[in-house]
Structures are given as structure tokens and as C-alpha cells.
Coordinates of C-alpha atoms (C1' of nucleotides) in Angstrom, one line a residue:
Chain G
X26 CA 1.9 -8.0 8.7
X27 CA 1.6 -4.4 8.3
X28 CA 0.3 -3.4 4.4
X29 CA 1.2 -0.5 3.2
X30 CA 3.0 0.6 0.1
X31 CA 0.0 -0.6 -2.2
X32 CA 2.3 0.3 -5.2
X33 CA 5.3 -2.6 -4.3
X34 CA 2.0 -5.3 -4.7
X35 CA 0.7 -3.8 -7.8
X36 CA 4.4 -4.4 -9.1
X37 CA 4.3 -7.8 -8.1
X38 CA 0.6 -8.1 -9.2
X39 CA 1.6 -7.6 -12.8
X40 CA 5.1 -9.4 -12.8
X41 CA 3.0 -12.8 -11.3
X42 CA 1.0 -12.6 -15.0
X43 CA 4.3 -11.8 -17.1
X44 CA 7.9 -10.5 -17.0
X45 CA 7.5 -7.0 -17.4
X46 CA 10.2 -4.0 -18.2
X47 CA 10.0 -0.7 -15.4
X48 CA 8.5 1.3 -18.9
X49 CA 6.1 -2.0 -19.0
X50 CA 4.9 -1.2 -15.8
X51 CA 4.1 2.4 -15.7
X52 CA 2.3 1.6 -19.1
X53 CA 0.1 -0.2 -17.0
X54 CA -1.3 2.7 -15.4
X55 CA -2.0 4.4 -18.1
X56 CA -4.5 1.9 -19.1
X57 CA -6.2 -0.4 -17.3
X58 CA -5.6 0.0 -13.7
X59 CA -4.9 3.6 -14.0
X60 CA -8.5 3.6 -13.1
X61 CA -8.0 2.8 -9.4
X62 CA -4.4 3.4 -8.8
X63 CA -1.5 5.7 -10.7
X64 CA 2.2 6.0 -10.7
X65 CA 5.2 6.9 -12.6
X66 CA 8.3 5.7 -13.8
X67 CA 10.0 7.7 -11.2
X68 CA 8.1 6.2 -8.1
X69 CA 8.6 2.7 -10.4
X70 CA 12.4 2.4 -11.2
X71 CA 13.7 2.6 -7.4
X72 CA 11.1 0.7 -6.3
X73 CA 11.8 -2.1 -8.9
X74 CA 15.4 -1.9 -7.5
X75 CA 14.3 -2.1 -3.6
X76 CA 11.8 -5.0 -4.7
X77 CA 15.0 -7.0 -6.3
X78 CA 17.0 -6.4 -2.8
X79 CA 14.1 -7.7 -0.9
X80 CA 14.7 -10.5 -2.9
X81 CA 11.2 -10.5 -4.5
X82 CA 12.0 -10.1 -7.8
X83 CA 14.8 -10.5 -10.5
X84 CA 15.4 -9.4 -13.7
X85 CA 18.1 -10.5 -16.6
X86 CA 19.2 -8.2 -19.5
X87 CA 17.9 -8.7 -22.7
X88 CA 19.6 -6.4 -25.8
X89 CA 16.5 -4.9 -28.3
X90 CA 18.5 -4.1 -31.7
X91 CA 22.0 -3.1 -31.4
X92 CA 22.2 -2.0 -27.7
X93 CA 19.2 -0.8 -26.4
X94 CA 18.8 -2.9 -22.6
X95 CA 16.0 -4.0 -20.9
X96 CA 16.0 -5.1 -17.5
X97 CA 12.9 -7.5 -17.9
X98 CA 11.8 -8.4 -14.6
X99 CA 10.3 -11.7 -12.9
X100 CA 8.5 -12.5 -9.7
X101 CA 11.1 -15.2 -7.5
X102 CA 9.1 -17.6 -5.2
X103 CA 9.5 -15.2 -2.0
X104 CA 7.6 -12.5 -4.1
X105 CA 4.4 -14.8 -5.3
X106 CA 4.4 -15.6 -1.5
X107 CA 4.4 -12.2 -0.7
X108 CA 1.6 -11.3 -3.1
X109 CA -0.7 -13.6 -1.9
X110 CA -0.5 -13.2 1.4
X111 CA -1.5 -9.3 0.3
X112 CA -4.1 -10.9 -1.6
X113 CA -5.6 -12.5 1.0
X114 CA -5.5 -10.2 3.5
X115 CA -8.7 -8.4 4.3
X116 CA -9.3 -5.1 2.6
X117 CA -10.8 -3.2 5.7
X118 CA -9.9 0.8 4.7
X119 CA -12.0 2.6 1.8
X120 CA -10.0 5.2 1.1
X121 CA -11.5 8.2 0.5
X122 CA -11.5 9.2 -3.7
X123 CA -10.1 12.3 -4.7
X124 CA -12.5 13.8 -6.4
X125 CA -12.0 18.2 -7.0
X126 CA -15.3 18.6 -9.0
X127 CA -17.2 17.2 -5.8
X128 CA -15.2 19.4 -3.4
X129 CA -16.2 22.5 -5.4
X130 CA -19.7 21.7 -5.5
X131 CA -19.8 20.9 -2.1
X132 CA -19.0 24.9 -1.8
X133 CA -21.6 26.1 -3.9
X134 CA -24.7 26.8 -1.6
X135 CA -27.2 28.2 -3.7
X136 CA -28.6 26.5 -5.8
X137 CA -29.6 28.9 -8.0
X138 CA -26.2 29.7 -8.6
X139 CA -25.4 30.3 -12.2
X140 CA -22.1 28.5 -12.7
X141 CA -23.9 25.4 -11.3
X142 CA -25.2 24.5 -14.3
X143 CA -21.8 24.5 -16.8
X144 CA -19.4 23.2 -14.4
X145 CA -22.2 20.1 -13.8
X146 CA -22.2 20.1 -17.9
X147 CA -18.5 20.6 -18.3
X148 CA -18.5 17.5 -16.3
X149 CA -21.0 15.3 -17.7
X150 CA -19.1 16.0 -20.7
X151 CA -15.7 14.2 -19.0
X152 CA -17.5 11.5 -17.8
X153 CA -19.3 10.5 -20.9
X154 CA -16.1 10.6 -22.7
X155 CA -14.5 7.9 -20.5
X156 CA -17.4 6.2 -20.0
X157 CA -17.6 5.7 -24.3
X158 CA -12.9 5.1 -24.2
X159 CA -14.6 2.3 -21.3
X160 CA -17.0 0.8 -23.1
X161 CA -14.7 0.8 -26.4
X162 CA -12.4 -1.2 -24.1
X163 CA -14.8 -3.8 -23.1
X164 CA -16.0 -4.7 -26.6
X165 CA -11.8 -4.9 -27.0
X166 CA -10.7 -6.9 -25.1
X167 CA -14.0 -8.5 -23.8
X168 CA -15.9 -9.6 -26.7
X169 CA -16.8 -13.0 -26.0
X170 CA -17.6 -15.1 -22.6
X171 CA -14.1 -17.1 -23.1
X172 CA -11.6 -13.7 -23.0
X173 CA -14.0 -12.5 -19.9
X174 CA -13.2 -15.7 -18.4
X175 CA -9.5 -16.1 -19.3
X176 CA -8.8 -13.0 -17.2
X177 CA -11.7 -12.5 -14.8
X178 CA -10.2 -9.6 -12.3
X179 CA -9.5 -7.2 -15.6
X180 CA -12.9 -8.2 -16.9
X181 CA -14.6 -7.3 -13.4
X182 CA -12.4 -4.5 -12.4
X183 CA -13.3 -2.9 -15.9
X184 CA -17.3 -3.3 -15.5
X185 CA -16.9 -1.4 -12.4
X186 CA -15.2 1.1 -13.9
X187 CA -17.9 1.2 -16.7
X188 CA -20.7 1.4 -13.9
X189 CA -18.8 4.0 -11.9
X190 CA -18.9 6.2 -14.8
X191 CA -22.5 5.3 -16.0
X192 CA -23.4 6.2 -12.9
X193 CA -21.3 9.4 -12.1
X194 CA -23.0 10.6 -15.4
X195 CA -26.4 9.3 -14.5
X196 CA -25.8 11.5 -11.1
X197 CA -25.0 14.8 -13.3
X198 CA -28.0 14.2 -15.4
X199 CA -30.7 14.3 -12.9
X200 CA -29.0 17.2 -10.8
X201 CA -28.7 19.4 -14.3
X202 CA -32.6 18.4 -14.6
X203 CA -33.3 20.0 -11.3
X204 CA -30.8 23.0 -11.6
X205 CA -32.3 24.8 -13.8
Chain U
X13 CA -3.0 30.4 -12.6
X14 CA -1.7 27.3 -11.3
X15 CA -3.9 25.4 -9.1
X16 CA -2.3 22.9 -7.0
X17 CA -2.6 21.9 -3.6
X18 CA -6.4 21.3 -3.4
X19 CA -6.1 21.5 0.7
X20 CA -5.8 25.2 0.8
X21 CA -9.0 25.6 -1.3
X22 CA -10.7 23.0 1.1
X23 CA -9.9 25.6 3.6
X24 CA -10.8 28.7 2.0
X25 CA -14.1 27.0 1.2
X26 CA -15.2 26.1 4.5
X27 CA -14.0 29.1 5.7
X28 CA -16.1 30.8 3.3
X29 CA -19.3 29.1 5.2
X30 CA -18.1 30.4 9.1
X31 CA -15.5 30.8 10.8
X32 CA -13.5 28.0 11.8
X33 CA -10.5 26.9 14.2
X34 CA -8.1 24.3 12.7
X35 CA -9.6 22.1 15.0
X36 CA -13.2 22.5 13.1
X37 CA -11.2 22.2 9.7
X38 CA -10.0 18.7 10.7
X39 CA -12.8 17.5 12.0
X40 CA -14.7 18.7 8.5
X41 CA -12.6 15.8 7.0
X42 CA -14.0 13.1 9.0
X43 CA -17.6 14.3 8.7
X44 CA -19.0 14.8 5.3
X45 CA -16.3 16.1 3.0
X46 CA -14.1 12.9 4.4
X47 CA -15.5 11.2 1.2
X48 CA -14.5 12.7 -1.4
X49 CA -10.5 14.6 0.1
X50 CA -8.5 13.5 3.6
X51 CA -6.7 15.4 5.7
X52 CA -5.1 15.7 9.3
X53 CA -4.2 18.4 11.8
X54 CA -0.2 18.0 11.2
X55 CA -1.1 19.1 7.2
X56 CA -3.9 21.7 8.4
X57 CA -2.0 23.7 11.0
X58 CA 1.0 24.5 8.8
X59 CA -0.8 25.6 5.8
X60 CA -3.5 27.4 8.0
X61 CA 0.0 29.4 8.9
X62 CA 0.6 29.8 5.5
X63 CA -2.4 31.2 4.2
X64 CA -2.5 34.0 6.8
X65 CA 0.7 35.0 5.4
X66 CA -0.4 35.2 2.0
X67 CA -2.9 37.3 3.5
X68 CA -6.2 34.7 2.3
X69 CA -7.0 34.4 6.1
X70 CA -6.8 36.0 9.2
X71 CA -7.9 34.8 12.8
X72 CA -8.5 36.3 16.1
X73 CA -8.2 34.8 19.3
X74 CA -10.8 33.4 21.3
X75 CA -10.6 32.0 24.9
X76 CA -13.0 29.0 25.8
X77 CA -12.7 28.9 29.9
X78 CA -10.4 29.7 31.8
X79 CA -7.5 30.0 29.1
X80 CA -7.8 27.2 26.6
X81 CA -6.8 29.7 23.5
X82 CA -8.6 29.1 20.4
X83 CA -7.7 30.8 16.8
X84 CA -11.0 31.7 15.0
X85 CA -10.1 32.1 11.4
X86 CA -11.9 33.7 8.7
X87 CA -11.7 34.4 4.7
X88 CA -10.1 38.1 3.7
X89 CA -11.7 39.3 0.7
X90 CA -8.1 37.8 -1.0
X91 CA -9.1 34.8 0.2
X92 CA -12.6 34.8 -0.7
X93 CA -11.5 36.4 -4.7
X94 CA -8.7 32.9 -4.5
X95 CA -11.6 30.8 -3.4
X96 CA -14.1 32.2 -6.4
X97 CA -11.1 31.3 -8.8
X98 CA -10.6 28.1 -8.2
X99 CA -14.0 27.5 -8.1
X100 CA -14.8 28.5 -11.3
X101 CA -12.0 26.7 -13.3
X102 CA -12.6 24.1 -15.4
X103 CA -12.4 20.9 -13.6
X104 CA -10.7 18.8 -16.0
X105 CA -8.5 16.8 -14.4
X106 CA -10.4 13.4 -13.2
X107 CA -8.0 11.6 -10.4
X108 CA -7.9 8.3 -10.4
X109 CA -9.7 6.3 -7.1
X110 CA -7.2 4.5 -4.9
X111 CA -8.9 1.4 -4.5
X112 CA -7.2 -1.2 -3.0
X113 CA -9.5 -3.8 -3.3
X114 CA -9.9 -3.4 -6.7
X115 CA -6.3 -3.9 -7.2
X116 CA -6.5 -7.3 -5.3
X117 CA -9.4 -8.4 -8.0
X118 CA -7.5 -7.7 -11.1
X119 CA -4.9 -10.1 -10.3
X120 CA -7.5 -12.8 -9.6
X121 CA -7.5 -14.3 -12.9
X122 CA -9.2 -17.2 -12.7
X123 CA -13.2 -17.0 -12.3
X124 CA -13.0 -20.3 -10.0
X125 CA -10.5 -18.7 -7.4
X126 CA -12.4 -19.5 -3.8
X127 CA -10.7 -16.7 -2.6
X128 CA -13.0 -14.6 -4.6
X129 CA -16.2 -14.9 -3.1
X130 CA -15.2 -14.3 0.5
X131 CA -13.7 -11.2 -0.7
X132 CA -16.8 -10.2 -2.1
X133 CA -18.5 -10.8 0.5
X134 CA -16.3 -8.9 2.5
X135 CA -16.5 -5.7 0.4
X136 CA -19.9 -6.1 -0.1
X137 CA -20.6 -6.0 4.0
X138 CA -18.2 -2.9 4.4
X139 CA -19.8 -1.0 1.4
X140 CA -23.5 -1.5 3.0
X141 CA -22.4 -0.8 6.0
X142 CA -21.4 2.7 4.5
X143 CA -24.0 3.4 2.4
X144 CA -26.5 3.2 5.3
X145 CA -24.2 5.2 7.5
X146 CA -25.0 8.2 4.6
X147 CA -28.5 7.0 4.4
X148 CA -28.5 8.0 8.0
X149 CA -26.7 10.8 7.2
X150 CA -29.0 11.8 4.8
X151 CA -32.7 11.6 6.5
X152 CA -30.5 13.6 9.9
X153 CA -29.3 16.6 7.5
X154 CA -32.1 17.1 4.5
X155 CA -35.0 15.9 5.9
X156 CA -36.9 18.2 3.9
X157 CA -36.5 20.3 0.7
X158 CA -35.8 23.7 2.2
X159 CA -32.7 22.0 4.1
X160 CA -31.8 20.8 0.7
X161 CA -31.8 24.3 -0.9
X162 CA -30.1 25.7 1.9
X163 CA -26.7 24.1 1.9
X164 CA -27.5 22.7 -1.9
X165 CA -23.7 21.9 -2.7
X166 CA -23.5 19.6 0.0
X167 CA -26.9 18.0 -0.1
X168 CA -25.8 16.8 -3.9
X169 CA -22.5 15.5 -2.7
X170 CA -24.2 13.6 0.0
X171 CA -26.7 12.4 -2.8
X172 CA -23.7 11.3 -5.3
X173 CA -22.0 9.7 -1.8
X174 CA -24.9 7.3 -1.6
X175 CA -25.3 6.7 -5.5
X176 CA -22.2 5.9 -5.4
X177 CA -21.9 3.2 -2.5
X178 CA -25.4 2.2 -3.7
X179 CA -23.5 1.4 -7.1
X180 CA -20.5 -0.3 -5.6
X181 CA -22.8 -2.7 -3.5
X182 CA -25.1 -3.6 -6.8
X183 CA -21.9 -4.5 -8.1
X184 CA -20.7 -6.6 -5.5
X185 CA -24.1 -8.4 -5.3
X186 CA -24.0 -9.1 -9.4
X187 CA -20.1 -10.2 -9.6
X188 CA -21.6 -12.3 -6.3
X189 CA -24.3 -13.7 -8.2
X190 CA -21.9 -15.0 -11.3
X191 CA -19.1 -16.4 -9.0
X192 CA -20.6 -19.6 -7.6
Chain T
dT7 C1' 16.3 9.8 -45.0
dT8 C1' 15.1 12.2 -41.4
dA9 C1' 12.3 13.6 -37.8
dA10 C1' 9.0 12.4 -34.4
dA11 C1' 7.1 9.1 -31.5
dA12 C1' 7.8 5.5 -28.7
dC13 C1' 11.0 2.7 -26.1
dA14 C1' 14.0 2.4 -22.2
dT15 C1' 16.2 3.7 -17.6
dG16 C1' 17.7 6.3 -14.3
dT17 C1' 18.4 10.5 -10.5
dA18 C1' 17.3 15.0 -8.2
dA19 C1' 14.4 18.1 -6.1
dT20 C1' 10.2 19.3 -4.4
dT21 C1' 5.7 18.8 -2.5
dA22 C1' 2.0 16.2 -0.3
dA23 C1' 0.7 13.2 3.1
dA24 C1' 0.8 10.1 7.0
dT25 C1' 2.5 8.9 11.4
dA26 C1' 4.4 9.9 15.6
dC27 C1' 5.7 13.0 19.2
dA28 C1' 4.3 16.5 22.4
dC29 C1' 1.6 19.3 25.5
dG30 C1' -2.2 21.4 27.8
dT31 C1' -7.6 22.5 28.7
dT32 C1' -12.5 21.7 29.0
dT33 C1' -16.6 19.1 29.3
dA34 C1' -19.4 15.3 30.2
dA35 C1' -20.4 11.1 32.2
dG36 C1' -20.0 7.9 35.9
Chain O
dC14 C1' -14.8 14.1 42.4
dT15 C1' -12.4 12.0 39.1
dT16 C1' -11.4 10.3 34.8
dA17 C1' -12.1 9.6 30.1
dA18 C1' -13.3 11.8 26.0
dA19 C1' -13.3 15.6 23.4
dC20 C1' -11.2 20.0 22.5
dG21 C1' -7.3 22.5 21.0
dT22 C1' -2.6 23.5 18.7
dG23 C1' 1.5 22.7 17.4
dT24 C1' 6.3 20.2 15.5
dA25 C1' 9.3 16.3 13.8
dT26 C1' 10.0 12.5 11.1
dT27 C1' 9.2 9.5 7.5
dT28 C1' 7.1 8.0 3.4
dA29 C1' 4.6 8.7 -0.9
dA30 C1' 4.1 11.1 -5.0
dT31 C1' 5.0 14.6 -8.5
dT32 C1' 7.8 17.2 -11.4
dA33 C1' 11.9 18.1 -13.4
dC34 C1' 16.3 16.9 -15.0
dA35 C1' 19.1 13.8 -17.8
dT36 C1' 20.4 10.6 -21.5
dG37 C1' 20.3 7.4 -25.1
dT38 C1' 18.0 3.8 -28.6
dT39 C1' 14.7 2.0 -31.8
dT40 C1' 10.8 2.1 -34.7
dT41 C1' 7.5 4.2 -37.6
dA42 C1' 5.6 7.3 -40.6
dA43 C1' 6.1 11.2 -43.7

DNA sequence: TTAAAACATGTAATTAAATACACGTTTAAG
DNA sequence: CTTAAACGTGTATTTAATTACATGTTTTAA
């Protein structure tokens, strides 16, 4: 079974916990997994369509107010099937993380250079911001031991992103302390 | 200025270190840069084509043998005034990580799943497996402090590279610890 | 009550990226 | 000496992703 398309398994990721709207989904990545993966309603709405050809997923109409539709969407047996044998396949690539502010640092040779020191704070300053809209998250959503337990993956997937940032910040930190 | 396309900056900044063939450029991706931006030869040749035109590059020929024709390229002082630009904008944009195993864990809801610890496991193997590759990596390249100060932008990124897997791993090993 | 924000769904066009095709040379190891 | 690996440069095709275009409804806050 050749894997690729990671986006068409996210999709049927989130439609195997609810039915979910095409705006539903691309909500998604704005906030949690928009961590780790991102996409748009562009990329979403003709893959939502090519999904329910496939014959992994359905939707039926429902009318909000006078005449507003939504296409609210559903995961058919052949698509839960199809999720978990994606879920069960081993994850053997670690893709490589995009990451600008590295690549210009990587071309700074001198380390005595003087912009060294506010791009590495201009940074620290991004990171700590997430890292607290993170943390505010966790207390959210993850208060108590039942909610962490009631939806494990988000609970663990977030902590990582949590410790990702601590320790991207951490990182900054103790080069500023030796740039100067 | 607009600043897109994060490959041609890649190139400018290596060129900015020596001269390079598109060959070299590739192979830059699956050394040390390959963590943190990916590229291959069918996306390098074309735009190297395209930056000489826009007059950021230039190359002269070189002939290994008996007539094995090499371009040499090298930053014009256009290039090397684009280069300094990009690298002293902010850096404000933080792309999200494609990480597809992450993606796999948030739609394991429950905490019991057996599935989960195998894929732990699994991650846990690849990400050690990595981090000792850098480790490697690490001790080979900046041994001691004046290799360090010498190519200082890349010694950090190395340094975050490790941190980083070194972070992944502790977090594999604690989810580890709370999933049995 | 009205305007802005959020909801809702699509397509078109462009650009970035990955994969495959295609060809030839040089070097190093057996 | 021969062959495999590495060096070296390109194009073509396909897929993924972004940005822009396009349109309309409902809800919420001023």
C-alpha cells in the first residue's frame, strides 16, 4: 500500500471522531494539529469530493436558518478501514521541519556577528508566545486526569508540542547567553 | 520586499560560503542543512538557471578529466546584497512541522489502544537512531571550540538538531512510561 | 438596525515539490 | 580490467500546496 497524501487520512482521522463540515475541517488546522500539519479549504473541498468518489466518505445536507447548506460529512465503513490500515502502518520517514530562522542562522558564520543576537531574541520572543497560547491550551482542555484520558492522542500530541517549544526556547536562551 | 521561495536563499547562502556546482547544492540537503529544508536536483537546476538570469549568480565552467563539464557557480555582489536582505528580516513566520506520526497519535483516542506502544517504540528506535547519527556528527565537525567559532551558524543548528531529537526521544520514553 | 465577523462552499491560477525519465563521465574498489 | 558507485546536469510529468477569485448566509456585537 503505497502512503502518501498524508492530508486525505487527516480528513478521515477527524471524520472517524465526528461528522465534520469542509469549513469544520480546515478549522482544525488552525488549532490543534496545525502544529504538525496545515491546509486550507482549497486543498480541503476537492479532496472532500475525491474522498466521497472513493467511496470513503458521505455526507447529507443539513439547512442552518433559512438556506444556508452544509454538507456535513461521515466516514462509511471502507474509510475507517482505510484509516487504520494508515494507522498501523509503520511511520519510517522523518520529514525534514521547515524551519527559515534555522536556515538563516545556519548562514551566519561569525559569531560575533551583531544581528545574531536580535534575530536569536526576535525569536525567543515567538517561541515563548506559543509556548504560553500552548500551555493556556493544556490547562483548557486538559485540566484533569479524566479529559487527558478521554482523548489521549490530543492530550499527547499537545505536550509534545508544549516540550518542542520549551525546548526551542530553552535552545535560544543558552545560545543568546554565549553570544554576547 | 516579498520573500518567498526560501530555496533560492538556501542557494545564495551556501554560495556565499564557496563556490558550488548544483551537484554540491544537492548534496548540501542530504548532509547537514537536510534537517531543517529539502530539496532535489530537478528543483535546484532550474532555479540555479534562474538566478543567473536575475543576475544573483554567475558560474564558470570547469572540466574534471577528460571532459566531464562542471558549472562552478558563485554569488555576484546582487546576489550577495539579496542574500543580506533576507537574512536580516524578521523571521516571523513559524511553519508548522509535518509530522506524520504525530498525526497517527492524535487519532488514537483511547490510552489502552495496544497499537500505541509498538508505535512508540517504533518512533522512539528511529529518533535514537538519529540523534546519535548528529551526536556523531557533532564530535567529527566541532571537536573543539575554534571549529565551533569558525562556521558558528552551523555548529548551533547542529546543537538545536540534537536538542531537538534529544527532546523527541525523552518524550517517547515518558508517553512509553505512562502507556502500560 | 446595520455592519463586521464568522459560517459555508466552491473554482482558478500559480508556484513548490516530488518522482520519473534521460544521458554521460570519473573514480575507487575488487 | 571491469564494474559499481559516485559525480554531474538536465527535462518532463505529476502531485501538493498556496494564493486569489468568487459568492452567498447567519450570527453577534455595537
Amino acid at each position: 500500500m503505497v502512503q502518501k497524501n498524508k492530508l486525505q487520512y487527516i480528513i478521515l482521522g477527524l471524520l472517524s471522531e465526528h461528522e465534520l463540515t469542509g469549513y469544520d475541517i480546515a478549522k482544525a488546522f488552525t488549532a490543534d494539529i496545525g502544529e504538525f500539519w496545515n491546509a486550507n479549504h482549497s486543498q480541503i473541498y476537492p479532496l472532500l469530493k475525491r474522498l466521497e468518489t472513493a467511496g470513503l466518505i458521505t455526507h447529507q445536507l443539513s439547512i442552518t436558518g433559512e438556506k444556508l447548506e452544509k454538507k456535513v460529512y461521515s466516514l462509511t465503513a471502507a474509510g475507517q478501514a482505510q484509516l487504520q490500515e494508515w494507522l498501523h502502518e509503520p511511520t519510517t520517514e522523518l520529514t525534514a521541519s521547515k524551519d527559515e530562522f534555522i536556515l538563516k542562522l545556519y548562514f551566519i558564520q561569525d559569531a560575533h556577528d551583531p544581528s545574531l543576537q536580535p534575530m536569536l531574541t526576535e525569536q525567543l520572543l515567538l517561541h515563548q508566545a506559543k509556548l504560553v497560547h500552548l500551555q493556556k491550551q493544556m490547562t483548557r482542555k486538559f485540566a484533569d486526569k479524566a479529559s487527558q484520558l478521554a482523548n489521549y492522542g490530543h492530550y499527547l500530541i499537545l505536550q509534545h508540542a508544549i516540550d518542542r517549544e520549551q525546548g526551542y526556547a530553552d535552545w535560544l536562551t543558552a545560545t543568546l547567553k554565549n553570544v554576547d
